Short mmCIF file of C-alpha atoms in Angstrom, two decimals:
data_model
loop_
_atom_site.label_atom_id
_atom_site.label_comp_id
_atom_site.label_asym_id
_atom_site.label_seq_id
_atom_site.Cartn_x
_atom_site.Cartn_y
_atom_site.Cartn_z
CA MET A 1 18.74 -2.63 8.21
CA SER A 2 18.76 -2.63 11.68
CA THR A 3 15.87 -2.99 14.03
CA GLU A 4 16.65 0.17 14.95
CA VAL A 5 15.94 1.42 11.92
CA VAL A 6 12.76 0.16 11.14
CA GLU A 7 11.60 0.95 14.89
CA LYS A 8 12.15 4.79 14.04
CA VAL A 9 10.11 4.22 10.79
CA VAL A 10 7.23 3.21 12.78
CA GLU A 11 7.86 5.77 15.07
CA ARG A 12 7.49 8.69 12.64
CA ILE A 13 4.66 7.29 11.23
CA LYS A 14 3.14 7.13 14.70
CA GLU A 15 3.84 10.85 15.35
CA ALA A 16 2.68 11.82 11.22
CA LEU A 17 -0.63 10.19 12.61
CA ASP A 18 -0.65 11.61 15.81
CA LYS A 19 -0.50 15.25 14.22
CA GLY A 20 -3.19 14.52 11.86
CA ALA A 21 -1.45 13.15 8.73
CA GLU A 22 -3.83 11.18 6.40
CA ILE A 23 -1.43 10.31 3.18
CA LEU A 24 1.68 8.98 3.53
CA LEU A 25 4.32 8.57 0.90
CA ILE A 26 6.57 5.87 2.01
CA LYS A 27 10.60 6.47 0.06
CA VAL A 28 12.61 3.20 0.91
CA SER A 29 15.56 1.34 -0.95
CA ALA A 30 14.61 -1.92 -3.02
CA LYS A 31 16.60 -3.64 -0.62
CA ASN A 32 15.24 -2.58 2.77
CA TYR A 33 11.52 -2.32 0.77
CA VAL A 34 10.32 -6.17 2.42
CA ARG A 35 11.41 -5.06 6.04
CA VAL A 36 10.05 -2.03 6.22
CA SER A 37 6.71 -2.98 4.46
CA ILE A 38 6.02 -6.08 6.92
CA GLU A 39 6.53 -3.76 10.04
CA ILE A 40 4.59 -0.87 8.53
CA LEU A 41 1.63 -3.17 8.07
CA LYS A 42 2.28 -5.00 11.56
CA TYR A 43 1.89 -1.73 13.17
CA LEU A 44 -1.10 -0.70 10.74
CA SER A 45 -3.15 -4.12 11.64
CA ASN A 46 -2.62 -3.53 15.30
CA ILE A 47 -4.82 -0.25 15.29
CA ALA A 48 -6.55 -0.37 12.72
CA GLN A 49 -8.75 -2.28 9.42
CA GLY A 50 -7.32 -1.92 6.19
CA ILE A 51 -6.85 -2.86 2.45
CA VAL A 52 -3.48 -4.20 0.60
CA VAL A 53 -3.39 -3.40 -2.75
CA THR A 54 -0.69 -5.95 -3.75
CA LEU A 55 1.12 -4.91 -7.19
CA ASN A 56 4.38 -7.36 -7.08
CA LYS A 57 3.34 -10.28 -4.80
CA PRO A 58 0.70 -12.77 -5.11
CA TYR A 59 -1.77 -13.21 -2.45
CA PHE A 60 -0.98 -16.60 -1.45
CA SER A 61 2.29 -15.65 -1.37
CA LEU A 62 1.94 -12.34 0.40
CA LYS A 63 -0.36 -13.99 3.26
CA LYS A 64 2.03 -16.78 4.14
CA MET A 65 4.90 -14.01 4.71
CA LEU A 66 2.73 -11.54 6.77
CA GLU A 67 1.36 -14.65 9.00
CA LYS A 68 4.80 -15.83 9.70
CA GLU A 69 6.11 -12.16 10.54
CA GLY A 70 2.86 -11.61 13.16
CA VAL A 71 0.86 -9.17 10.82
CA LYS A 72 -2.92 -9.27 11.89
CA ILE A 73 -3.99 -10.37 8.35
CA GLU A 74 -8.22 -11.01 9.80
CA ASN A 75 -7.75 -7.10 9.65
CA ILE A 76 -6.62 -6.73 6.35
CA TYR A 77 -8.40 -7.31 3.14
CA PHE A 78 -6.47 -7.44 -0.01
CA ILE A 79 -6.48 -6.51 -3.80
CA ASP A 80 -4.15 -9.06 -5.84
CA CYS A 81 -3.05 -7.41 -9.00
CA ILE A 82 -0.62 -10.17 -9.91
CA THR A 83 -2.20 -13.56 -9.55
CA ARG A 84 -4.71 -13.99 -12.37
CA GLN A 85 -1.26 -13.04 -14.63
CA PHE A 86 -0.12 -16.49 -13.97
CA GLY A 87 -3.21 -18.49 -13.58
CA VAL A 88 -2.82 -19.44 -9.97
CA GLU A 89 -5.36 -20.80 -8.17
CA GLU A 90 -7.88 -17.92 -6.26
CA ILE A 91 -8.13 -18.52 -2.35
CA ASP A 92 -9.58 -16.78 0.15
CA THR A 93 -12.26 -14.84 -2.21
CA ASP A 94 -14.19 -13.50 0.92
CA ARG A 95 -11.11 -11.58 1.87
CA CYS A 96 -8.96 -11.07 -1.85
CA PHE A 97 -10.29 -9.05 -4.67
CA TYR A 98 -8.44 -10.56 -7.50
CA LEU A 99 -7.63 -8.27 -10.68
CA ASN A 100 -6.71 -9.19 -14.69
CA SER A 101 -3.71 -6.44 -13.98
CA PRO A 102 -3.20 -2.83 -12.14
CA ASP A 103 -4.61 -1.18 -14.48
CA PRO A 104 -5.85 2.11 -12.68
CA THR A 105 -9.72 2.01 -14.01
CA GLN A 106 -10.08 -1.84 -12.68
CA LEU A 107 -8.13 -0.56 -9.49
CA GLN A 108 -10.43 2.31 -8.45
CA VAL A 109 -13.73 -0.04 -8.96
CA ALA A 110 -12.13 -2.42 -6.85
CA ILE A 111 -10.95 -0.18 -4.02
CA ASP A 112 -14.30 1.57 -3.88
CA ARG A 113 -15.68 -2.13 -3.30
CA MET A 114 -13.06 -2.72 -0.68
CA MET A 115 -13.65 0.51 1.39
CA ASP A 116 -17.12 -0.32 1.65
CA LEU A 117 -16.23 -3.65 3.64
CA ILE A 118 -14.33 -1.79 6.27
CA THR A 119 -16.78 -0.80 9.21
CA ALA A 120 -13.97 0.10 11.60
CA ASP A 121 -13.36 3.94 12.81
CA ASN A 122 -9.50 3.10 12.18
CA ARG A 123 -8.96 2.31 8.46
CA PHE A 124 -5.95 2.22 5.92
CA ILE A 125 -5.11 1.73 2.41
CA TYR A 126 -1.55 0.46 1.50
CA LEU A 127 -0.32 0.43 -1.89
CA ASP A 128 3.30 -0.94 -2.58
CA SER A 129 4.98 0.23 -5.34
CA LEU A 130 3.78 2.87 -7.38
CA SER A 131 5.80 2.48 -10.38
CA THR A 132 4.14 -0.85 -11.18
CA ILE A 133 0.88 0.62 -12.35
CA SER A 134 2.83 2.98 -14.64
CA LEU A 135 3.99 -0.09 -16.42
CA TYR A 136 0.54 -0.34 -17.80
CA LYS A 137 -0.01 2.85 -18.21
CA SER A 138 2.02 6.43 -18.59
CA TYR A 139 3.25 8.42 -15.56
CA GLU A 140 0.74 10.84 -16.17
CA SER A 141 -2.22 8.30 -15.72
CA LEU A 142 -0.59 7.47 -12.55
CA ILE A 143 -0.60 10.82 -10.92
CA LYS A 144 -4.37 10.90 -11.98
CA PHE A 145 -5.14 7.55 -10.08
CA ILE A 146 -3.37 8.72 -7.30
CA ARG A 147 -5.06 12.25 -7.05
CA LEU A 148 -8.41 10.09 -7.44
CA LEU A 149 -7.43 7.91 -4.28
CA THR A 150 -5.78 10.02 -2.36
CA GLY A 151 -9.10 11.97 -2.31
CA LYS A 152 -11.11 9.12 -2.01
CA ILE A 153 -8.87 8.26 1.10
CA ARG A 154 -9.27 11.96 2.70
CA VAL A 155 -13.14 12.07 2.40
CA ARG A 156 -13.75 8.51 3.30
CA GLY A 157 -11.44 8.43 6.66
CA PHE A 158 -8.63 6.29 5.54
CA ILE A 159 -5.14 6.41 6.18
CA GLY A 160 -3.44 6.17 2.96
CA THR A 161 -0.02 4.58 2.96
CA MET A 162 1.68 4.38 -0.31
CA PHE A 163 5.48 3.21 -1.20
CA THR A 164 7.89 4.51 -3.87
CA LEU A 165 11.65 2.87 -4.08
CA GLU A 166 14.21 5.21 -4.46
CA LYS A 167 15.07 6.30 -8.22
CA GLU A 168 11.88 4.53 -9.05
CA VAL A 169 10.27 7.65 -10.18
CA ASP A 170 11.77 10.92 -11.62
CA GLU A 171 11.83 13.91 -9.43
CA GLY A 172 9.30 15.73 -11.41
CA TYR A 173 6.92 12.93 -10.69
CA PHE A 174 8.12 12.59 -7.54
CA SER A 175 7.15 16.08 -6.66
CA GLN A 176 3.62 15.95 -8.43
CA LEU A 177 3.27 12.50 -5.47
CA ALA A 178 4.57 14.53 -2.92
CA LEU A 179 2.20 17.33 -3.02
CA MET A 180 -0.61 14.82 -2.65
CA CYS A 181 0.64 13.87 0.70
CA ASP A 182 0.81 14.86 3.91
CA GLU A 183 3.91 13.27 5.14
CA ILE A 184 7.04 12.09 3.24
CA ILE A 185 9.19 9.45 5.14
CA GLU A 186 12.17 8.64 3.49
CA VAL A 187 14.31 5.71 4.93
CA GLU A 188 17.76 6.06 5.55
CA GLU A 189 20.26 2.86 5.61
#
């Protein structure tokens, strides 16, 4: 993926936020997911404090990667839904809340707690690959969870950024997700 394409994605996010968008849905190929995620987090952490819900990478691994890429992790709190599944040592418990799984009920409680910690005027929540949640609950439960989450994001004055991979969810569910978002950004190669 070219630098130009990544810059264009960040520019589209800036434009959407300038127009008042609060909830963004980013659709990207699996091949480009990591690069796009890093650049978006780099941008968001430079303008706001936020929460990253990590469903696929353990916190220690994600932290190392983000630091190497120049993301301001001091502006980010994390919710880690994977580390405990592997019995790995929990580190930085003042910046990271560890869950046993990405169960929507556990996530709601953790997100509420983390939202209370963010005191900056500019705030964001970043939720990686949505289908990971559906491995633990049905797509219907995922839609209900996202509906609750997007409501909280709006009411509490956060920017919400959610990721989905191309072909990750069927079109019916994607349409439901799209209805809850202000802007859909499909990343072209």
